[in-house]
Structures are given as structure tokens and as C-alpha cells.
Amino acid sequence: MDLGLEGGFLAHRSSINSDLYASYISDHDENYVYLKKTGFETVFANDILPFAKLAWCNFFKNRVNQPENIFHLESIVDVVNNIENKQFSFPNDIDVVTGGFPCQDFSFAGKRKGFDSHKDHNGIIYNEPTEATRGQLYLWLKKVVEITKPKVFIAENVKGLVTLGDVKDIIQKDFRNIDDGYVVLDAQVLNAKNYGVAQNRERVIFIGISKRYANKKILDELISLQEKSEVYPYPPYTHGTDPELKPYATLNQILAHLPEPELASTDKSQQSYSKAKLFKKTQGNIEVNMNGQAPTIRAEHHGNIEFRRLSKENGGTNLSELHLPQRRLTVRECALIQSFPPDYEFVFNYGKANSVSASAAYKIIGNAVPPLLGFAIGRHLSQIWDKLFKT
């Protein structure tokens, strides 16, 4: 989401609708275009995974000075507690807050405990659910919004959240009552494939607009007109079956230029892939459709990473690659499927304290919001910003 909101990265040509993004793109090479910056800049980020920080800082060192001072290796629970204890403070003048509160307890693939989860961010299991357990960590995102009072906040979670009773309505109501109030329209389930990502990935997105800063007349019109409003905050589709849109990006398009792992001379992310054997009737043990989009890239690894191709004996259907060895998707392939730029390093070893393994890289990639989905949101927000907040 950080990279997507900022822009300023490479994207595959098949993933970009040049008619809609004309003012934001410049040529790079035959496979990629450069997406210009949107105007947003990341001033604070956090995660609890050390390797997530390493990969983030390794890439963002080319964009900001001392990225390690921006990225904080701790839970948002600990960040907020430190603020309340006056041991830390957020940067001043925050315009946008984004957050992806943990999704395990809302996911179709998990136990779907929702608000009743008993496990916290450190893996400790409590007798009763608390605000610090995973299913209620959205309340800590709420606290961040209360502290920073941004003009806009964006919260992301798995599609499964909207099917858990009144969970979505409870979260929306809590978000609306922050500070002087936020306009939070009904959360939308966005599929990344509609924004040029070669992946069927559905996520529920909450967007809140501050009543403190926004033009009242514009907000009233937004509430009244909803998606017909000129400041409706959810981005329009760029890809789809509509003749006015660009066709969905396919795996064949975004992966065609990659060499096989043994031929990738310098890219460790392309050289690295799970060697887990084929397990029948288990998650991840299918061959991706190279003529379509990948299934959702997950944060698990090893046996849960789909196969780039299966052998003929195992039912492989990718006829043009049946002469090649059966294997799972590489780290780089998963990253491109998520729409990360090709120069984002995920597997590297720059010394013992500065290295990321393939297993860790798969997890970073699967946990992420696809940058192109983030860019669609960031570009659209930048276009309606002045209308929203004009006095």
C-alpha cells in the first residue's frame, strides 16, 4: 500500500490502461512502463516481522533517506501504547492513514473466529478476546486515526470479513465516530484483477473522509449521490470485459520475459522457489492458468505456493511448457503476480543481519496489498483531493 499510494515504480505494460493513466506513465522498455508519483509520501510504517522491515528498507533506501527511521519494527498496539506513555509520537500533519489489520480471523481459509479471536500479535493466547487480540486490532487502527486526525483513512481486509454477521457494520460504525466524525460509505470489495493485477484477489476496503477538513457541501453530495458523486473515493476499474476497459492482464503476459530459475543469473528472487512435492487435494497444489489470472497469492509458503506447471503425468495443461521440469512459482513470479516492480528485491544476503530467505519473501509478498491496487486508490484520491478539501 505504501508503494502503491506513492507511485513512482515500474509496472508491466499489460497491467496499465494507457487511456486512463496517460498522464501518469512514461516509457521504460518493451515490457514495462514507469508510473509517475501521485504526490503522496510515506512518513511512517510498521510491521512485526523483521524480514518485512529488511525488504522494505532495502527498496525504499532508493526513495528516502534513512528508511529505517520511517519503518518501525513493532505492533501498532505497542506503537499506540508508547504514544500514550509519551515515549513516541507520530510525525506531524498526517494526511492519510492506511492499515491492514490482521486477516486470519476473518479469512475463508482460516478458522473465522472474527472478533472472538483469543490470539494476540505476539502469538499469546488469552482466555477471553481483548482489544489486543487479532480479531479486534482494527480498534488500534481506530486509535491511530484518533491520534493523527488524518483527512482520509484507508483500511484493508479479506473479503471474508463481509460475510461474518454484522462485523462490517460494527467496524464502519466505530470508524464513523472518530474525532469530529468521518464519512465512511459502505465498504467495497475490490478485486485486484480489475486494476491490472494478474491475480484474482478480492479485498474489502474501508475509506473514511474527515468531516473536520472536508467541504461540507461536497460531503453532503457524496452521501446523497454515492458512486455517482464526482468525489466517490473508490477508484474506477481499469481492466475488465467491458469494451471500454483494457482486457485483464494474464500470467502469460506478465511472466513471459522471465528466464527459468536455473538461467536467472543475478535475480535471487527468480532463482528461489519452493521445492515442496505435490500433495493431492490440498491448498496450493494446482497448476496456475497461464492464459488467465492466478488464484490469490497467500502468505503461507512451501506446499501452499501454486505450481507454475505440473508434469503431464500429474495433469499438466500448460502445453507450451510440458517439456520443462514441474515446479512451483518462484518468489519473483509471485511478486510480479502481486504487481511488485521487477527491481524490488525479496531474496538477498547482505550479511547475517541483512538477509531475507525465500520462505520469508513468500510471506512478505502474500501479506501485501498489490501495489497496482494501491496505485489505483492513490491516483484516484490525488485527483479528487482538491475538490474534497477545498474551503
XYZ file of C-alpha atoms in Angstrom:
391
model
C 0.000 0.000 0.000
C 2.896 2.396 0.742
C 4.449 1.898 -2.668
C 1.105 1.936 -4.451
C -0.111 5.182 -2.886
C 3.199 6.882 -3.650
C 3.581 5.666 -7.227
C 6.979 6.037 -8.840
C 7.580 2.402 -9.816
C 7.682 0.074 -12.827
C 4.551 -1.740 -13.965
C 4.043 -4.264 -16.750
C 2.506 -2.781 -19.889
C -0.352 -5.293 -19.881
C -1.257 -4.097 -16.385
C -1.652 -0.449 -17.384
C -4.602 1.110 -19.171
C -2.758 3.843 -21.045
C -6.012 5.622 -21.934
C -6.866 6.170 -18.269
C -3.304 6.542 -16.971
C -1.860 8.588 -19.859
C -0.641 11.468 -17.688
C 0.959 9.073 -15.198
C 3.097 6.873 -17.450
C 6.367 7.149 -19.298
C 8.177 4.544 -21.401
C 10.776 2.322 -19.780
C 11.354 -0.708 -22.028
C 9.398 -3.183 -24.134
C 7.901 -4.873 -21.067
C 7.474 -2.072 -18.538
C 6.296 1.491 -18.162
C 7.148 3.842 -15.321
C 4.251 5.059 -13.170
C 4.851 8.616 -12.014
C 4.407 9.643 -8.395
C 0.963 10.583 -7.133
C 2.065 13.219 -4.609
C 1.744 11.074 -1.501
C 4.837 10.273 0.580
C 5.248 7.637 3.300
C 6.384 9.140 6.615
C 5.650 6.221 8.973
C 5.316 2.464 8.517
C 5.338 -0.518 10.855
C 5.228 -4.305 10.904
C 6.060 -7.008 13.436
C 8.124 -9.123 11.006
C 11.884 -8.325 10.911
C 12.271 -9.579 7.328
C 9.390 -7.342 6.197
C 11.329 -4.346 7.501
C 14.532 -5.527 5.814
C 12.878 -5.884 2.403
C 11.001 -2.572 2.751
C 14.081 -0.604 3.799
C 16.234 -2.244 1.122
C 13.862 -0.981 -1.585
C 12.923 2.362 -0.042
C 16.559 3.331 0.521
C 16.483 4.481 -3.100
C 13.485 6.712 -2.373
C 14.066 8.245 1.077
C 16.931 8.983 3.437
C 17.263 6.616 6.406
C 14.195 4.430 5.682
C 14.895 2.522 8.918
C 13.761 5.645 10.788
C 10.430 5.549 8.961
C 9.772 1.819 9.352
C 9.152 0.724 12.956
C 9.554 -2.936 13.875
C 6.683 -3.312 16.331
C 2.968 -3.910 16.516
C 0.600 -0.982 16.234
C -0.529 -1.975 19.756
C 2.960 -1.217 21.061
C 3.226 1.960 18.980
C -0.009 3.350 20.414
C 0.948 2.331 23.956
C 4.262 4.156 23.568
C 2.426 7.254 22.355
C 0.053 7.152 25.315
C 3.075 6.783 27.618
C 4.688 9.776 25.860
C 7.607 7.651 24.665
C 6.873 8.202 20.981
C 4.913 10.493 18.676
C 3.787 10.255 15.068
C 5.100 12.753 12.507
C 3.099 15.957 12.275
C 0.447 16.729 9.656
C -0.577 13.236 8.602
C -2.955 13.425 5.622
C -3.654 9.720 5.111
C -3.571 6.689 7.411
C -3.599 3.206 5.900
C -3.805 -0.103 7.699
C -4.324 -3.770 7.023
C -5.427 -5.192 10.352
C -4.801 -8.954 10.674
C -7.000 -11.052 8.434
C -6.517 -14.598 9.759
C -9.639 -14.453 11.887
C -11.837 -13.203 9.042
C -10.426 -15.285 6.195
C -12.324 -18.099 4.470
C -9.080 -20.076 4.673
C -8.837 -19.679 8.471
C -10.978 -20.630 11.473
C -13.047 -17.420 11.073
C -13.165 -16.502 14.763
C -13.699 -12.837 13.855
C -13.953 -10.606 16.923
C -13.745 -13.691 19.146
C -10.092 -14.432 18.403
C -8.080 -15.130 21.557
C -4.607 -14.789 19.999
C -2.616 -11.534 20.125
C 0.076 -10.156 17.819
C 2.790 -11.981 19.775
C 1.027 -15.335 19.433
C -0.089 -15.376 23.071
C -3.499 -16.975 23.620
C -5.823 -15.390 26.187
C -8.807 -16.913 27.985
C -11.027 -14.171 26.580
C -10.724 -11.960 23.469
C -9.330 -8.482 24.158
C -8.620 -5.313 22.154
C -5.075 -6.595 21.661
C -6.119 -9.886 20.045
C -6.042 -10.197 16.279
C -9.771 -10.011 15.630
C -10.002 -6.646 17.386
C -6.821 -4.982 16.140
C -8.926 -2.714 13.932
C -9.597 -0.798 17.173
C -5.900 0.098 17.275
C -6.090 1.400 13.735
C -9.049 3.432 15.006
C -6.827 4.787 17.803
C -4.178 5.811 15.272
C -6.826 7.747 13.346
C -7.985 9.364 16.610
C -4.414 10.432 17.404
C -3.347 11.667 13.956
C -6.710 13.035 12.722
C -5.933 12.454 9.028
C -8.041 13.830 6.219
C -8.500 10.274 4.888
C -8.003 6.772 6.208
C -7.942 3.508 4.261
C -8.392 0.122 5.939
C -7.989 -3.192 4.138
C -9.032 -6.753 4.978
C -10.055 -10.033 3.376
C -13.386 -10.450 1.616
C -14.458 -12.960 4.277
C -14.990 -10.129 6.739
C -18.191 -9.018 4.986
C -19.799 -12.454 5.494
C -19.263 -12.607 9.265
C -22.602 -11.404 10.557
C -22.601 -7.679 11.362
C -18.805 -7.363 11.666
C -18.526 -4.957 8.721
C -21.320 -2.727 10.051
C -19.771 -2.628 13.538
C -16.387 -1.608 12.131
C -17.946 1.069 9.906
C -19.910 2.498 12.826
C -16.780 2.639 15.001
C -14.817 4.352 12.226
C -17.583 6.931 11.658
C -17.497 8.095 15.284
C -13.831 9.126 15.363
C -12.933 12.764 16.159
C -15.471 15.179 14.581
C -16.768 12.280 12.531
C -15.779 10.553 9.301
C -17.912 9.872 6.270
C -17.474 6.142 5.727
C -19.544 4.873 2.824
C -20.409 1.202 2.629
C -17.109 -0.687 2.353
C -16.385 -2.099 -1.102
C -14.911 -5.438 -2.111
C -12.309 -4.657 -4.761
C -10.807 -7.348 -6.970
C -7.200 -6.579 -7.898
C -7.662 -8.052 -11.389
C -9.915 -5.075 -12.218
C -6.871 -2.814 -11.723
C -4.349 -4.637 -13.909
C -3.124 -7.243 -11.414
C -2.887 -10.722 -12.951
C -4.493 -12.257 -9.892
C -7.982 -12.983 -8.629
C -7.595 -11.227 -5.260
C -10.636 -9.770 -3.502
C -10.242 -7.444 -0.535
C -12.695 -5.311 1.404
C -11.640 -1.658 1.541
C -12.942 0.904 4.045
C -12.319 4.572 3.176
C -13.095 7.357 5.647
C -13.163 11.100 4.881
C -12.828 13.578 7.744
C -15.722 15.966 8.382
C -13.236 18.225 10.159
C -11.401 19.087 6.929
C -13.686 18.268 4.007
C -16.001 20.693 2.271
C -19.446 20.147 3.838
C -21.387 20.689 0.627
C -19.188 18.208 -1.235
C -19.574 15.631 1.540
C -23.355 16.048 1.573
C -23.391 15.456 -2.177
C -21.180 12.382 -1.725
C -23.520 10.907 0.875
C -26.512 11.628 -1.345
C -25.107 10.545 -4.703
C -22.769 7.745 -3.511
C -20.957 6.206 -6.521
C -22.402 8.853 -8.845
C -20.599 11.603 -6.940
C -17.577 13.269 -8.543
C -15.653 12.602 -5.296
C -16.660 8.969 -4.779
C -13.417 7.676 -3.194
C -13.295 4.182 -4.689
C -11.291 4.039 -7.949
C -12.917 3.152 -11.283
C -11.933 -0.102 -12.968
C -9.089 -0.040 -15.480
C -9.402 -3.664 -16.672
C -12.303 -5.989 -17.382
C -14.639 -7.389 -20.014
C -16.235 -4.036 -20.829
C -15.055 -2.927 -24.312
C -14.045 0.455 -22.886
C -11.611 -1.216 -20.479
C -8.348 -2.992 -21.130
C -8.594 -6.814 -21.009
C -7.483 -8.483 -17.786
C -3.719 -8.981 -17.543
C -2.720 -12.640 -17.848
C 0.116 -14.649 -16.369
C 1.494 -15.342 -19.837
C 1.832 -11.600 -20.378
C 3.486 -10.621 -17.106
C 5.755 -13.665 -16.774
C 6.755 -14.242 -20.423
C 10.044 -12.334 -20.209
C 11.379 -14.240 -17.179
C 14.120 -16.846 -17.634
C 13.789 -20.206 -15.932
C 15.282 -20.227 -12.372
C 18.476 -22.018 -13.392
C 19.044 -19.375 -16.088
C 18.419 -16.359 -13.844
C 21.994 -15.185 -13.421
C 21.583 -12.411 -10.845
C 17.990 -12.313 -9.597
C 17.921 -14.429 -6.438
C 14.155 -13.976 -6.235
C 13.780 -15.765 -9.588
C 16.314 -18.413 -8.647
C 14.369 -19.251 -5.464
C 11.243 -21.383 -5.322
C 9.597 -23.909 -3.038
C 10.718 -27.485 -3.638
C 7.720 -28.936 -1.794
C 6.380 -32.024 -3.524
C 2.882 -32.291 -4.974
C 0.274 -33.107 -2.340
C -3.061 -34.310 -3.632
C -6.252 -32.431 -2.688
C -4.549 -29.752 -0.626
C -4.458 -25.969 -0.889
C -1.901 -24.674 -3.332
C -1.354 -27.915 -5.194
C -2.760 -26.818 -8.509
C -1.280 -25.501 -11.727
C -1.908 -21.817 -12.436
C -3.778 -20.898 -15.608
C -1.186 -19.104 -17.711
C -3.916 -17.773 -20.015
C -5.794 -16.209 -17.106
C -5.150 -14.845 -13.629
C -3.523 -16.552 -10.672
C -5.508 -17.505 -7.590
C -4.858 -15.366 -4.508
C -1.175 -15.361 -3.551
C -1.114 -16.301 0.126
C 1.331 -15.563 2.907
C 1.943 -19.264 3.527
C 4.799 -20.905 1.696
C 6.345 -24.266 0.770
C 3.366 -26.531 -0.047
C 0.888 -23.679 -0.388
C 2.561 -21.985 -3.324
C 0.836 -22.923 -6.583
C 2.662 -24.716 -9.358
C 3.893 -22.768 -12.370
C 3.344 -26.032 -14.170
C 2.604 -29.671 -13.451
C 4.061 -32.566 -15.402
C 1.947 -34.368 -17.990
C 1.738 -37.329 -15.604
C 0.273 -35.075 -12.901
C -2.297 -33.498 -15.198
C -0.339 -30.525 -16.520
C -2.239 -28.487 -19.102
C 0.345 -25.837 -19.984
C 1.225 -27.459 -23.299
C 3.955 -24.995 -24.251
C 5.884 -25.846 -21.070
C 5.363 -29.596 -20.724
C 8.953 -30.146 -21.857
C 10.190 -28.228 -18.782
C 10.506 -29.637 -15.248
C 7.482 -29.469 -12.934
C 7.912 -26.695 -10.370
C 6.113 -24.213 -8.142
C 6.033 -20.454 -8.697
C 9.272 -18.662 -7.883
C 9.452 -15.777 -5.426
C 9.837 -13.341 -8.335
C 6.846 -14.795 -10.160
C 4.700 -14.389 -7.045
C 5.953 -10.807 -6.684
C 5.087 -9.950 -10.304
C 1.685 -11.587 -9.890
C 1.186 -9.241 -6.930
C 2.316 -6.381 -9.260
C 5.522 -5.534 -7.410
C 8.090 -3.868 -9.690
C 10.825 -6.132 -11.109
C 13.575 -4.222 -9.272
C 12.109 -4.891 -5.811
C 14.495 -7.346 -4.137
C 12.896 -10.012 -1.939
C 15.624 -12.619 -1.540
C 19.043 -11.232 -0.637
C 22.001 -11.756 1.644
C 23.982 -8.651 2.517
C 25.393 -10.083 5.716
C 23.911 -12.083 8.587
C 21.837 -9.205 9.926
C 20.642 -8.129 6.484
C 19.273 -11.130 4.638
C 15.847 -12.400 3.594
C 15.181 -16.051 2.778
C 12.822 -17.400 0.136
C 10.366 -18.574 2.807
C 10.299 -15.113 4.360
C 9.952 -13.487 0.927
C 6.878 -15.559 0.072
C 5.282 -14.366 3.323
C 6.075 -10.681 2.677
C 4.589 -10.886 -0.810
C 1.454 -12.760 0.246
C 0.778 -10.325 3.100
C 0.942 -7.286 0.837
C -1.665 -5.151 -0.864
C -0.876 -5.334 -4.608
C 0.944 -2.075 -5.418
C -1.209 -1.540 -8.524
C -4.368 -1.687 -6.413
C -2.770 0.821 -4.038
C -1.804 2.996 -7.002
C -5.365 2.976 -8.351
C -6.567 4.213 -4.952
C -3.744 6.762 -4.586
C -4.115 8.150 -8.106
C -7.867 8.496 -7.705
C -7.537 10.186 -4.291
C -4.998 12.643 -5.670
C -7.418 13.555 -8.460
C -10.376 14.264 -6.143
C -8.301 15.706 -3.280
C -8.720 19.392 -4.068
C -12.442 19.005 -4.652
C -12.862 17.193 -1.336
C -10.897 19.613 0.767
C -11.439 22.947 -0.910
C -12.702 25.592 1.527
